[in-house]
Coordinates of C-alpha atoms in Angstrom, one line a residue:
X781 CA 3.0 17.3 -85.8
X782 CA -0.4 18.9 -87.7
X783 CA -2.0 18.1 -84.0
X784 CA 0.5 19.9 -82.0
X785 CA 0.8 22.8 -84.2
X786 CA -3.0 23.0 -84.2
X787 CA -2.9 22.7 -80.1
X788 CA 0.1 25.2 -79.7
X789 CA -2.0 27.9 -82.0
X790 CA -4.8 27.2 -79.7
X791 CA -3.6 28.0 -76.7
X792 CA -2.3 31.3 -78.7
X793 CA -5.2 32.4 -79.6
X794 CA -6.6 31.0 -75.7
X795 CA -9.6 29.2 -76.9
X796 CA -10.3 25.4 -75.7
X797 CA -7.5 23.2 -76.6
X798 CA -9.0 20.3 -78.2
X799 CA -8.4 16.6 -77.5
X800 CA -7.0 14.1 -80.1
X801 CA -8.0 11.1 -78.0
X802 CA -7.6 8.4 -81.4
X803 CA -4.3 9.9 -82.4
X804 CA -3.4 9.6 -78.6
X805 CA -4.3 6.1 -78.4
X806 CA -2.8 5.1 -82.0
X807 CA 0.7 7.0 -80.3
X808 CA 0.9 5.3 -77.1
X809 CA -0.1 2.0 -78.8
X810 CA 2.6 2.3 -81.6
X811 CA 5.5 3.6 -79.1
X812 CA 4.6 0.3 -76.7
X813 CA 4.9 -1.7 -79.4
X814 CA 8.3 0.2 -80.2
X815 CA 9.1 -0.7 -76.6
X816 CA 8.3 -4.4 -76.7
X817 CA 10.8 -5.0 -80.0
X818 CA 13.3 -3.0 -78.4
X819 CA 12.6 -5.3 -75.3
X820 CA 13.0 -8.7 -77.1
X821 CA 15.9 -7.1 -78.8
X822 CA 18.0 -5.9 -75.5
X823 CA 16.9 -8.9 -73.2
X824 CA 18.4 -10.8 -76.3
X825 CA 21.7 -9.3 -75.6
X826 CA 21.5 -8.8 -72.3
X827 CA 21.3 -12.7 -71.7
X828 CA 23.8 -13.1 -74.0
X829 CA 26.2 -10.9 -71.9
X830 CA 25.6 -12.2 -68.8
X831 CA 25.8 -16.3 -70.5
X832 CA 29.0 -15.4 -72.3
X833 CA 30.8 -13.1 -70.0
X834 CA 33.0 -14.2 -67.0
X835 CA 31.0 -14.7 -64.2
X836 CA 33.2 -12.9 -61.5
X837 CA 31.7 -9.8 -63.4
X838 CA 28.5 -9.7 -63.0
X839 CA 26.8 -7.8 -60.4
X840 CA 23.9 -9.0 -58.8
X841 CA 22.5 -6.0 -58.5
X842 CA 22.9 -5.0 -61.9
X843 CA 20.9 -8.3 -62.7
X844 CA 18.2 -7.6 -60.1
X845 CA 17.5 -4.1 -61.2
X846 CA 17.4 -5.3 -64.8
X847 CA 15.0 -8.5 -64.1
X848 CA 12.8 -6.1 -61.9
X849 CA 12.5 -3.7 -65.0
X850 CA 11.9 -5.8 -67.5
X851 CA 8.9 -7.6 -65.7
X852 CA 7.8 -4.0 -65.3
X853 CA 8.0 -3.9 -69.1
X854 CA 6.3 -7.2 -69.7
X855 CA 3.3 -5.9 -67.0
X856 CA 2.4 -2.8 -69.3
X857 CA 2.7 -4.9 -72.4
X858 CA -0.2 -7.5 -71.2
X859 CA -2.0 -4.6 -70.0
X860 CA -1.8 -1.8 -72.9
X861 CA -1.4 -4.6 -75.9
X862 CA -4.0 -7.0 -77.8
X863 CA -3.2 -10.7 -77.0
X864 CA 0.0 -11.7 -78.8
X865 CA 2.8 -14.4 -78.6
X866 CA 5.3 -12.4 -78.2
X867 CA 4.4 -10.8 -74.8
X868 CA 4.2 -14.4 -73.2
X869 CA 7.5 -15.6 -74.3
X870 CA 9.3 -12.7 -73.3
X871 CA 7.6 -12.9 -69.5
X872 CA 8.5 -16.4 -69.5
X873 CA 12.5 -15.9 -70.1
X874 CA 12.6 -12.8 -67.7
X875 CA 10.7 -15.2 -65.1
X876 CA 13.3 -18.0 -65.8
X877 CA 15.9 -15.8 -65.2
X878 CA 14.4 -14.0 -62.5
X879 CA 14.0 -17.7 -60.5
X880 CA 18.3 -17.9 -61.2
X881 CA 18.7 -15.1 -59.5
X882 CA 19.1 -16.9 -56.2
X883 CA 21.6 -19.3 -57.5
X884 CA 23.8 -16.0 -59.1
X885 CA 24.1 -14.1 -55.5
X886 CA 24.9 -16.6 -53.9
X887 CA 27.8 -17.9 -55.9
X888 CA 28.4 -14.3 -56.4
X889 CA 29.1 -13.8 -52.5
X890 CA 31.7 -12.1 -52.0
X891 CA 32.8 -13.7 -48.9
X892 CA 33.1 -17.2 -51.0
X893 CA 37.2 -18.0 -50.4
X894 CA 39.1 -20.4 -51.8
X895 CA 37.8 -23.6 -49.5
X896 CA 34.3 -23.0 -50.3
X897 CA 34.8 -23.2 -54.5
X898 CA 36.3 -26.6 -53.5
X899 CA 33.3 -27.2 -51.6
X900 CA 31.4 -26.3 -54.6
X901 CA 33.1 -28.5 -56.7
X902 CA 32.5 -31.5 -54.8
X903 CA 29.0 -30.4 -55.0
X904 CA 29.0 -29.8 -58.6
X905 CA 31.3 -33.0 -59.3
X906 CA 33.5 -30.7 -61.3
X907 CA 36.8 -29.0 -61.4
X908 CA 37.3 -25.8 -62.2
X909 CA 40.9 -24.9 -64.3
X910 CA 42.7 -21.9 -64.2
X911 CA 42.8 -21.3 -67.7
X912 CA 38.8 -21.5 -68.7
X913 CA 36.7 -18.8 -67.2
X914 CA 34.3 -19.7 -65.6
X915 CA 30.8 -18.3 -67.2
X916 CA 26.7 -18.5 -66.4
X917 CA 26.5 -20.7 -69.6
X918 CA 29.1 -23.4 -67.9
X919 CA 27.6 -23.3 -64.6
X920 CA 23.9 -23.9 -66.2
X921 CA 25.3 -27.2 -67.8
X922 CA 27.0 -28.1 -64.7
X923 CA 23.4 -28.1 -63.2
X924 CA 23.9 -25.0 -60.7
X925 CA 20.4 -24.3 -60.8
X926 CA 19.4 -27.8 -59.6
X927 CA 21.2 -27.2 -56.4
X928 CA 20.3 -23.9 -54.8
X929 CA 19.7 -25.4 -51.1
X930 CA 23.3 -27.2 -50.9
X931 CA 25.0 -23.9 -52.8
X932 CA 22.9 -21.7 -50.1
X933 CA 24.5 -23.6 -47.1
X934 CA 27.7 -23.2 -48.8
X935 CA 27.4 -19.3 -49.1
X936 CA 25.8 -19.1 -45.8
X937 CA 28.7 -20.4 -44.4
X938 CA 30.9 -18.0 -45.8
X939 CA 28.9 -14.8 -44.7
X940 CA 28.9 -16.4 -41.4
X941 CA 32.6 -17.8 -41.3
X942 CA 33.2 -13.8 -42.8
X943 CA 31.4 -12.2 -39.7
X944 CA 33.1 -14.4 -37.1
X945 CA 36.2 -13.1 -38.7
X946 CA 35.3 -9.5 -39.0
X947 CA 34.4 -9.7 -35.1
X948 CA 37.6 -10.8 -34.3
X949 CA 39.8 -8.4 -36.2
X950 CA 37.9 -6.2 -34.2
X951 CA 39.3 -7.6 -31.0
X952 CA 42.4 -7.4 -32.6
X953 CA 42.4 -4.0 -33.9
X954 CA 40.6 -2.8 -30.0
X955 CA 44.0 -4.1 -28.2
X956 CA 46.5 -3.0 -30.8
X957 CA 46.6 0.4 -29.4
X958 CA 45.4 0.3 -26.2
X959 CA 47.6 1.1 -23.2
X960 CA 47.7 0.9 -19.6
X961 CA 47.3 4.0 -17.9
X962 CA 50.5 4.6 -15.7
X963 CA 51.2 7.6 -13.5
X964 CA 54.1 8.4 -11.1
X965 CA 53.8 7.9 -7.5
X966 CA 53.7 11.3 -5.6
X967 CA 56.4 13.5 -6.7
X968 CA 58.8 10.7 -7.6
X969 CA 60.2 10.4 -11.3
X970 CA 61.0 6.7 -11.0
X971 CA 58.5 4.9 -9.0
X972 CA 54.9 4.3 -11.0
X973 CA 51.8 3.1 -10.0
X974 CA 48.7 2.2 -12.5
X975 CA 45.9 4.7 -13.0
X976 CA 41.9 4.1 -14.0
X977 CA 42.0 0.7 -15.4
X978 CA 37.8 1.4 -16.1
X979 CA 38.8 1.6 -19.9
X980 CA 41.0 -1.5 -20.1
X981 CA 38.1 -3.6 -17.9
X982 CA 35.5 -2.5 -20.6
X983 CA 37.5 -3.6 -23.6
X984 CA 38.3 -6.8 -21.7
X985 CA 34.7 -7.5 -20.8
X986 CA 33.7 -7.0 -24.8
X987 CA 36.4 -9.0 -25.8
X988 CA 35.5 -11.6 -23.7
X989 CA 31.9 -11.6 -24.8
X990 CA 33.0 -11.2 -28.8
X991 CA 35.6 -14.3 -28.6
X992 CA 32.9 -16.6 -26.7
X993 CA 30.6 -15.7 -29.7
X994 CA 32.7 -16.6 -32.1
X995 CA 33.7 -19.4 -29.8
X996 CA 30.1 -21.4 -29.8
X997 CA 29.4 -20.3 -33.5
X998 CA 29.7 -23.8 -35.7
X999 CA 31.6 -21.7 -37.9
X1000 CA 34.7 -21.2 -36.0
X1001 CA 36.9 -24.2 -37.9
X1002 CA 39.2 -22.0 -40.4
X1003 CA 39.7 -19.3 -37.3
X1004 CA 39.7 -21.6 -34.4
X1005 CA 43.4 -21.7 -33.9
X1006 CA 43.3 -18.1 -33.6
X1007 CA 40.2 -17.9 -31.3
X1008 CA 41.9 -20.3 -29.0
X1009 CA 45.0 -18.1 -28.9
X1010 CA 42.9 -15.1 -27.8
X1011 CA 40.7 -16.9 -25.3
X1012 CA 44.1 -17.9 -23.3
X1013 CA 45.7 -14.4 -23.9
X1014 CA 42.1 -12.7 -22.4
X1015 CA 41.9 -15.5 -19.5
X1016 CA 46.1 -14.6 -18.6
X1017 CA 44.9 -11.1 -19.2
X1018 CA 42.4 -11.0 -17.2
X1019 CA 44.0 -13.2 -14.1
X1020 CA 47.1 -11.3 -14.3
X1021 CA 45.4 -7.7 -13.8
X1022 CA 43.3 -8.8 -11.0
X1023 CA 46.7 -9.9 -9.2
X1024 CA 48.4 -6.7 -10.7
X1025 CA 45.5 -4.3 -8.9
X1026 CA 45.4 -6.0 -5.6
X1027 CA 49.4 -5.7 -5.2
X1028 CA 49.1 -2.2 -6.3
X1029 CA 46.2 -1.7 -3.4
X1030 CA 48.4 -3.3 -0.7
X1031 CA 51.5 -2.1 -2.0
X1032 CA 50.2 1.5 -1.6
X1033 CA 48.8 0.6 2.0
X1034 CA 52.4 -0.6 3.2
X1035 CA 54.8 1.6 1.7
X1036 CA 53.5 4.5 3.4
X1037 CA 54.2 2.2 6.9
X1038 CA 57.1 0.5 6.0
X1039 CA 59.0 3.7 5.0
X1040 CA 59.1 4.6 8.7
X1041 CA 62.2 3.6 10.2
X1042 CA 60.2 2.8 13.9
X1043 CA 58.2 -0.1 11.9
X1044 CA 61.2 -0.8 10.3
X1045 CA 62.7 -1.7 13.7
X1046 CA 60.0 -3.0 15.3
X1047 CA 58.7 -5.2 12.6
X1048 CA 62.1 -6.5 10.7
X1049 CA 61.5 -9.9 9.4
X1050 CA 58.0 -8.2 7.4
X1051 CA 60.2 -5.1 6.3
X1052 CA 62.4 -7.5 4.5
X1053 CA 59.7 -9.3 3.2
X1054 CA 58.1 -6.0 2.4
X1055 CA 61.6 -4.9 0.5
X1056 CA 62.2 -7.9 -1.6
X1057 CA 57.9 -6.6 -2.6
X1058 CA 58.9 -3.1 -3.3
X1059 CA 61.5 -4.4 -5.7
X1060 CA 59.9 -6.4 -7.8
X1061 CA 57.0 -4.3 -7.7
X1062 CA 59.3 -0.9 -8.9
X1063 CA 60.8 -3.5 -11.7
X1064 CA 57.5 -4.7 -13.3
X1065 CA 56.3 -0.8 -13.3
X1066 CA 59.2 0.6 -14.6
X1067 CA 59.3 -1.7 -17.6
X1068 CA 55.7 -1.1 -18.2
X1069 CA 55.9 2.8 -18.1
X1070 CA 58.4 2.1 -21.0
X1071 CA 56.1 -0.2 -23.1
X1072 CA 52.4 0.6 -21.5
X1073 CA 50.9 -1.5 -24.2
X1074 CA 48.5 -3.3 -22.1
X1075 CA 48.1 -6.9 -23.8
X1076 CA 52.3 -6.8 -24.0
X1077 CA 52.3 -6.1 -20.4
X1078 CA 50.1 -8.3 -19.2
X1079 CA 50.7 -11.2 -20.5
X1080 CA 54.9 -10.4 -20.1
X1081 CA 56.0 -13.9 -19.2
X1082 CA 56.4 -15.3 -15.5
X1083 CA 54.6 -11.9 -14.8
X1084 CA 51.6 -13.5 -13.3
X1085 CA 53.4 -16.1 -11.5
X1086 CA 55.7 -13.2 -10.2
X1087 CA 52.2 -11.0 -8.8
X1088 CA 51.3 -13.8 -7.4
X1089 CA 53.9 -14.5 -5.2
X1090 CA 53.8 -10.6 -4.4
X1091 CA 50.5 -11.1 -3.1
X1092 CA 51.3 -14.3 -0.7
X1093 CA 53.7 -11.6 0.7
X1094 CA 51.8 -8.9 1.1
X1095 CA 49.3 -11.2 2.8
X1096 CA 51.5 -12.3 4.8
X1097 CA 52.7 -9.2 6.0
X1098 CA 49.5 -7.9 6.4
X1099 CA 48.5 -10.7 8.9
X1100 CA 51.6 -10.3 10.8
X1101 CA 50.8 -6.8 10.8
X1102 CA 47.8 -6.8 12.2
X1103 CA 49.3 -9.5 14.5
X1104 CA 50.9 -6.9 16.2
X1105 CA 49.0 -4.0 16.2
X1106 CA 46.3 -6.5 18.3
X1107 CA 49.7 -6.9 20.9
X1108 CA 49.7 -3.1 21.0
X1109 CA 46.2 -3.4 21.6
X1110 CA 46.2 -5.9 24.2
X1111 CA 48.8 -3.5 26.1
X1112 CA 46.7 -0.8 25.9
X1113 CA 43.3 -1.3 25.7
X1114 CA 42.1 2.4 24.5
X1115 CA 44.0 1.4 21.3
X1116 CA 40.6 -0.4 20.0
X1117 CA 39.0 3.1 19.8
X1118 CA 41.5 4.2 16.7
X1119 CA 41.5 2.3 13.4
X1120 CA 44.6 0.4 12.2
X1121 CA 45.8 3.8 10.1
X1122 CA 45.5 5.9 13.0
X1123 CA 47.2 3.9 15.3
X1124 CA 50.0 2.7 12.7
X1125 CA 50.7 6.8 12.4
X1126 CA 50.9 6.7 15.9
X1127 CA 53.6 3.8 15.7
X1128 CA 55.3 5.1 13.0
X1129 CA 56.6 7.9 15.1
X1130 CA 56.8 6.1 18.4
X1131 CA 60.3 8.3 19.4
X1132 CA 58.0 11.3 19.0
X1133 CA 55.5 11.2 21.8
X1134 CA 53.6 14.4 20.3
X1135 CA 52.2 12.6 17.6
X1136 CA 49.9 11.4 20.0
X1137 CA 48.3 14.4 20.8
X1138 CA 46.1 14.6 17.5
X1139 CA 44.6 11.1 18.1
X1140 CA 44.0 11.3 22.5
X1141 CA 40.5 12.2 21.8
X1142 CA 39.4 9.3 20.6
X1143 CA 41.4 7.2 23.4
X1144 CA 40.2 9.3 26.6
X1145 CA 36.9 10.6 25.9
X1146 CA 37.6 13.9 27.8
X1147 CA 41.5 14.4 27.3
X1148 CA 41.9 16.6 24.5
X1149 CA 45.9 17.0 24.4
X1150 CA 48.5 16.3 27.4
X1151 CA 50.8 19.3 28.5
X1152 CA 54.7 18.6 27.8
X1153 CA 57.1 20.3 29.9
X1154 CA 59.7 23.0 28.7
X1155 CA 63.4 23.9 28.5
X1156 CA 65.5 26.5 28.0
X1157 CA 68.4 25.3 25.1
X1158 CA 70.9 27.1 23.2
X1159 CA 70.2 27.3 19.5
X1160 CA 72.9 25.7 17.0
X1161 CA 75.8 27.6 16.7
X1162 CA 75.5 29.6 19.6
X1163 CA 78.7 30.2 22.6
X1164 CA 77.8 29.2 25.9
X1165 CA 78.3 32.6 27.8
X1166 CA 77.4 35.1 25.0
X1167 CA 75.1 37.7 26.5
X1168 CA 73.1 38.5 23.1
X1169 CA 72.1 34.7 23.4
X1170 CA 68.5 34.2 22.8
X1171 CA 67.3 30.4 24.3
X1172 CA 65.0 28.7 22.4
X1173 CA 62.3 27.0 24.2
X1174 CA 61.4 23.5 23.4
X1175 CA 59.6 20.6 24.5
X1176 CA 60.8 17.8 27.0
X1177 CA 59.4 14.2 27.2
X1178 CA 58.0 15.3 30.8
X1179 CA 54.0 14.9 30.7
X1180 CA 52.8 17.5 33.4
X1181 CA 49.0 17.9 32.8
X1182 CA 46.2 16.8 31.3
X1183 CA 44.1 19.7 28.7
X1184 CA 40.2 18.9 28.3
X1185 CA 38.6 20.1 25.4
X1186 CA 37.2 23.0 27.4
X1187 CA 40.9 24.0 27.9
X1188 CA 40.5 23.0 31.8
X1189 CA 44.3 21.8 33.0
X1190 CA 44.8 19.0 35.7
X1191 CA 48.1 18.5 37.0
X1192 CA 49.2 14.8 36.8
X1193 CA 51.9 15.2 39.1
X1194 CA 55.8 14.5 38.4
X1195 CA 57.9 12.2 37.1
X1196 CA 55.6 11.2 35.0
X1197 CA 57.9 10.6 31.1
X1198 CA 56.7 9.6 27.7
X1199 CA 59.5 7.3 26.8
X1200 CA 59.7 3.7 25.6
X1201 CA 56.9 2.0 24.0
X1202 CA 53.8 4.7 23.1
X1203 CA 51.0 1.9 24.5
X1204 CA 53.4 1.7 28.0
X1205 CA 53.8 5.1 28.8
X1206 CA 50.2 6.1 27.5
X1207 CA 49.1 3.4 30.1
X1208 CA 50.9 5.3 32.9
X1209 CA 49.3 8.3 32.0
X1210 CA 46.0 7.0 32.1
X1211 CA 47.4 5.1 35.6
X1212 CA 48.6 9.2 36.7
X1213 CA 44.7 10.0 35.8
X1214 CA 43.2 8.0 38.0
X1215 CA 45.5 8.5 40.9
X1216 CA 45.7 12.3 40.1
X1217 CA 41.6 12.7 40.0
X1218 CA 41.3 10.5 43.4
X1219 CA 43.8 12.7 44.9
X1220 CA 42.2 15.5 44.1
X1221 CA 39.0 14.1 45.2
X1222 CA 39.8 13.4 48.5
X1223 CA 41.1 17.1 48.4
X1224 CA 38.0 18.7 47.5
X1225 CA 36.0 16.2 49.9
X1226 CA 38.2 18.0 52.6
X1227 CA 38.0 21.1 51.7
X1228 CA 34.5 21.5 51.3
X1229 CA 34.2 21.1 55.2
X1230 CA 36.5 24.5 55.2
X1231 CA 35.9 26.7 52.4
X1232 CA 32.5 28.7 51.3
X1233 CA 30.4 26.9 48.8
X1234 CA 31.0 30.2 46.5
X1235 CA 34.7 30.0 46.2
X1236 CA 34.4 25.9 46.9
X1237 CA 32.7 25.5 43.6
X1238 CA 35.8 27.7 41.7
X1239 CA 38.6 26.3 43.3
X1240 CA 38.7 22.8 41.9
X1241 CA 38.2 20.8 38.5
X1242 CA 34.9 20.5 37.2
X1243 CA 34.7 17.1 37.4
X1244 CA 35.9 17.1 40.7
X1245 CA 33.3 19.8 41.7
X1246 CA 30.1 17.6 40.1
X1247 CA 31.1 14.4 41.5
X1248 CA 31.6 16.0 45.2
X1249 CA 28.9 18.5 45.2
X1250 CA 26.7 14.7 44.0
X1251 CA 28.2 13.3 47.1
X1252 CA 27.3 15.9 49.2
X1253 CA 23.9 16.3 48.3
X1254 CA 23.5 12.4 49.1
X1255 CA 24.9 12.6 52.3
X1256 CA 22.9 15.6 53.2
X1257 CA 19.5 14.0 52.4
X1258 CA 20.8 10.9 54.0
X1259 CA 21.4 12.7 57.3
X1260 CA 18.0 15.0 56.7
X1261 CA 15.5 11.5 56.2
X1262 CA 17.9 9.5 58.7
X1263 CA 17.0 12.5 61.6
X1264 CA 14.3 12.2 64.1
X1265 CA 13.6 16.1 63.8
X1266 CA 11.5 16.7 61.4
X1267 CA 12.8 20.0 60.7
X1268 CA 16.3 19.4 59.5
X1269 CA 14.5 18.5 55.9
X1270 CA 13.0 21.4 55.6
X1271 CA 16.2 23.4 56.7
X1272 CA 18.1 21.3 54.0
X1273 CA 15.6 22.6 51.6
X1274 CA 16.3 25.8 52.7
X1275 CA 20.3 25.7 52.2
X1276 CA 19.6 24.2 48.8
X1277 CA 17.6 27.3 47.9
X1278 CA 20.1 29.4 49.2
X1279 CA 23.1 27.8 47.3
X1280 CA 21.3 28.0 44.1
X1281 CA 20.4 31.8 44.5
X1282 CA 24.0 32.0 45.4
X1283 CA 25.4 30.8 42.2
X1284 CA 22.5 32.6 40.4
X1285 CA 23.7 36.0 41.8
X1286 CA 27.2 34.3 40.8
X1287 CA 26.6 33.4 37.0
X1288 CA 25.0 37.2 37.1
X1289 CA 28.7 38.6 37.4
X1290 CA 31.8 38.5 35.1
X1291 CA 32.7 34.2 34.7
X1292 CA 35.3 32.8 32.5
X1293 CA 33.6 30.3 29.9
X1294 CA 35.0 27.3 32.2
X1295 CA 33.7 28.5 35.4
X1296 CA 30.5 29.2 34.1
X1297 CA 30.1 25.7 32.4
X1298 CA 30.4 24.4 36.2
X1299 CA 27.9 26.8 37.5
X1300 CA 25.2 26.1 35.0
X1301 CA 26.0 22.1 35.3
X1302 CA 25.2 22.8 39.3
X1303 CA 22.9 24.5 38.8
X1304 CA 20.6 23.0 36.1

């Protein structure tokens, strides 16, 4: 106290504070010998708390943290004190206990259950009663600390046999909840179809990997039973959904074909087939839209077995589908340029020979839509005789004319109906095309004896106009090179130049888009 006050006035009075380096020394070395009595005397009692004491409380961490400080302790006493007897024993009962450390976590584990402490016995050779607590003190004399590699295994197995578990409660807790994502189809209220399924195929894939862990882990024995189980609920899972999707994707397909009533007639055996599909297919959705839990639903019993046989139908169908659409085909050739939706739309409608007309480019490269003919009909409700009467016009089965895609319209001649089968009158038009275009031909062939190449060119159908003027040309420099006078060539040179300044004056003047299409065809 003398030293401080004398310090404290110092520092008043701001002259050098001096250094009591002998008293400092005599303090420390009195207070660590304060600490070491205080040491012997709490590592006393702490030993005989943790000996004594149940053993199911003690914390290992509370023992580690203690051990680690007391060797701290026992470091500073061998450095800051004179040789003694006391330091030594103390370091060598912290080191004893430090060394059964080991032994107390692990039989402190708290994933040790029931089976393993009968493991432990038979280790030990011992039974443990009810009624005595178990304490550090017992275990010592039951030679605990002579076995730490067989006790090791033992808790080893029950971290391990505890993490197995823990994975699979999580594959258990992932599918509790989850459901299958189920929308309505269109605008109906009753009929459902599955959505995404990408969340449902990443849980499954997890699972699958989790349970085959905890599958091939040597540790599986008290869960097995429960492993098992899952592995055959994931594999039903997993078969059942991949049958569930590919009905939904042919499902979908059909319905939309089989809902028109031409199929329907023309295809009766698979529309049957295809009912008995539709079904059992509403059924299974319906009940799942009520209950969309998706491990319930799956693995609903006889499901798979019922998808299954789905499927053999739908393939079925499918095969006798395209069956016929290749009959359609074979009729009617031009039917290979459209793909199997575009030609069942086609079919679908078959008493409606305009539904066609979106789809005849792709059959007849140059045919952009044919022409129907018109009549004159009174609208519903109407009197016969009424003079207000406004007729509606509408369209007849008669085919008249062909429409290119420049909007140029050949005639096809008469009687010429779109009635029956769409590949058997489609063939007669295409039959009325040829006949109608040779016709003409042989018109324009004709006529180009009679008429001026200027109005010649205008008066007929472009293709008609090409392939003659062609013709022409070939005769003409036929006749030129076949003539013994050497001057016809040169005068067919000269009538060439002159019809090409001719339609050059021509494409000069006021031409519809059509006519002018022809000219610079002719002319280029």
């Amino acid at each position: 106290k003398r030293a401080a006050n004398f310090r404290e006035n110092q520092k008043k009075f701001k002259v050098d504070v001096t250094r009591f380096e002998i008293l400092d020394e005599a303090v420390a070395d009195v207070k660590l010998r304060q600490l070491l009595w205080e040491s012997v005397e709490a590592w006393a009692k702490y030993t005989e708390d943790w000996f004594k004491n149940e053993f199911n409380t003690l914390s290992p961490e509370d023992l580690n943290q203690t051990v680690a400080r007391f060797m701290k302790y026992v470091v500073q006493f061998e450095k800051g004190l004179p040789e003694n007897l006391i330091v030594p024993a103390l370091r060598d009962k912290v080191e004893i206990m430090r060394n059964k450390l080991p032994v107390v976590t692990t039989l402190r584990n708290p994933n040790l259950k029931a089976r393993h402490w009968l493991t432990i016995e038979h280790v030990l050779n011992t039974k443990f009663s009810a009624e005595v607590p178990i304490t550090l003190e017992m275990l010592e004399k039951l030679g605990v600390f002579d076995l730490p590699t067989e006790l090791q295994e033992i808790s080893g197995q029950a971290s391990s046999e505890a993490s197995l578990e823990a994975l699979l409660h999580k594959v258990e807790e992932a599918w509790r909840s989850l459901e299958l994502n189920v929308l309505c189809h269109k605008d109906s209220k009753d009929v459902f179809i599955l959505g995404s399924t990408e969340e449902v195929q990443t849980i499954l894939d997890e699972s699958n990997i989790n349970i085959n862990t905890i599958a091939s882990s040597r540790h599986v024995g008290p869960i097995k039973s429960r492993v098992d189980d899952w592995m055959k609920q994931l594999d039903l899972f997993s078969k059942t959904l991949d049958e569930w999707l590919e009905c939904q994707t042919n499902w979908l397909y059909l319905e939309s074909i089989f809902s028109a009533p031409d199929i329907q007639r023309q295809l009766p055996l698979e529309s049957k087939m295809f009912l008995q599909v539709d079904k059992s297919w509403k059924e299974v959705m319906r009940r799942t839209a009520k209950n969309a839990l998706a491990m319930p639903a799956c693995t609903y019993p006889g499901l798979l077995e019922t998808f299954q046989n789905n499927n053999s139908l739908l393939d079925q169908i499918l095969k006798c589908l395209e069956a016929y659409l290749e009959t359609k085909r074979v009729a009617f050739p031009r039917f290979y340029f459209l793909s199997n939706d575009e030609l069942l739309e086609i079919l679908a409608q078959t008493r409606n020979p305009h539904a066609v007309q979106p789809h005849l480019r792709k059959c007849f490269d140059a045919i952009s839509k044919l022409e129907f003919g018109t009549k004159q009909v009174l609208p519903d409700g109407a009197v016969e005789g009424d003079e207000n009467i406004e007729f509606e016009t509408v369209l007849t089965t008669d085919i008249v004319a062909m429409i290119s895609p420049e909007q140029e319209v050949v005639s096809l001649g008469k009687g010429l109906k779109a009635r029956g089968n769409v590949e058997d009158w489609l063939g007669k038009v295409e039959e009325a095309m040829f006949l109608c275009l040779r016709r003409q031909m042989k018109e324009a062939l004709l006529d180009y004896m009679k008429r001026v190449r200027t109005d010649w060119v205008l008066y007929h159908p472009s293709q008609i106009t090409l392939t003659v003027s062609q013709i022409m040309w070939c005769r003409n420099v036929q006749n030129a090179l076949e003539s013994s006078n050497p001057e016809d060539i040169k005068g067919f040179e000269q009538e060439c130049f002159t019809d090409l300044n001719d339609m050059a004056a021509m494409i000069r003047g006021e031409l519809p888009k059509l006519r002018r299409s022809i000219l610079n065809a002719l002319i280029t």
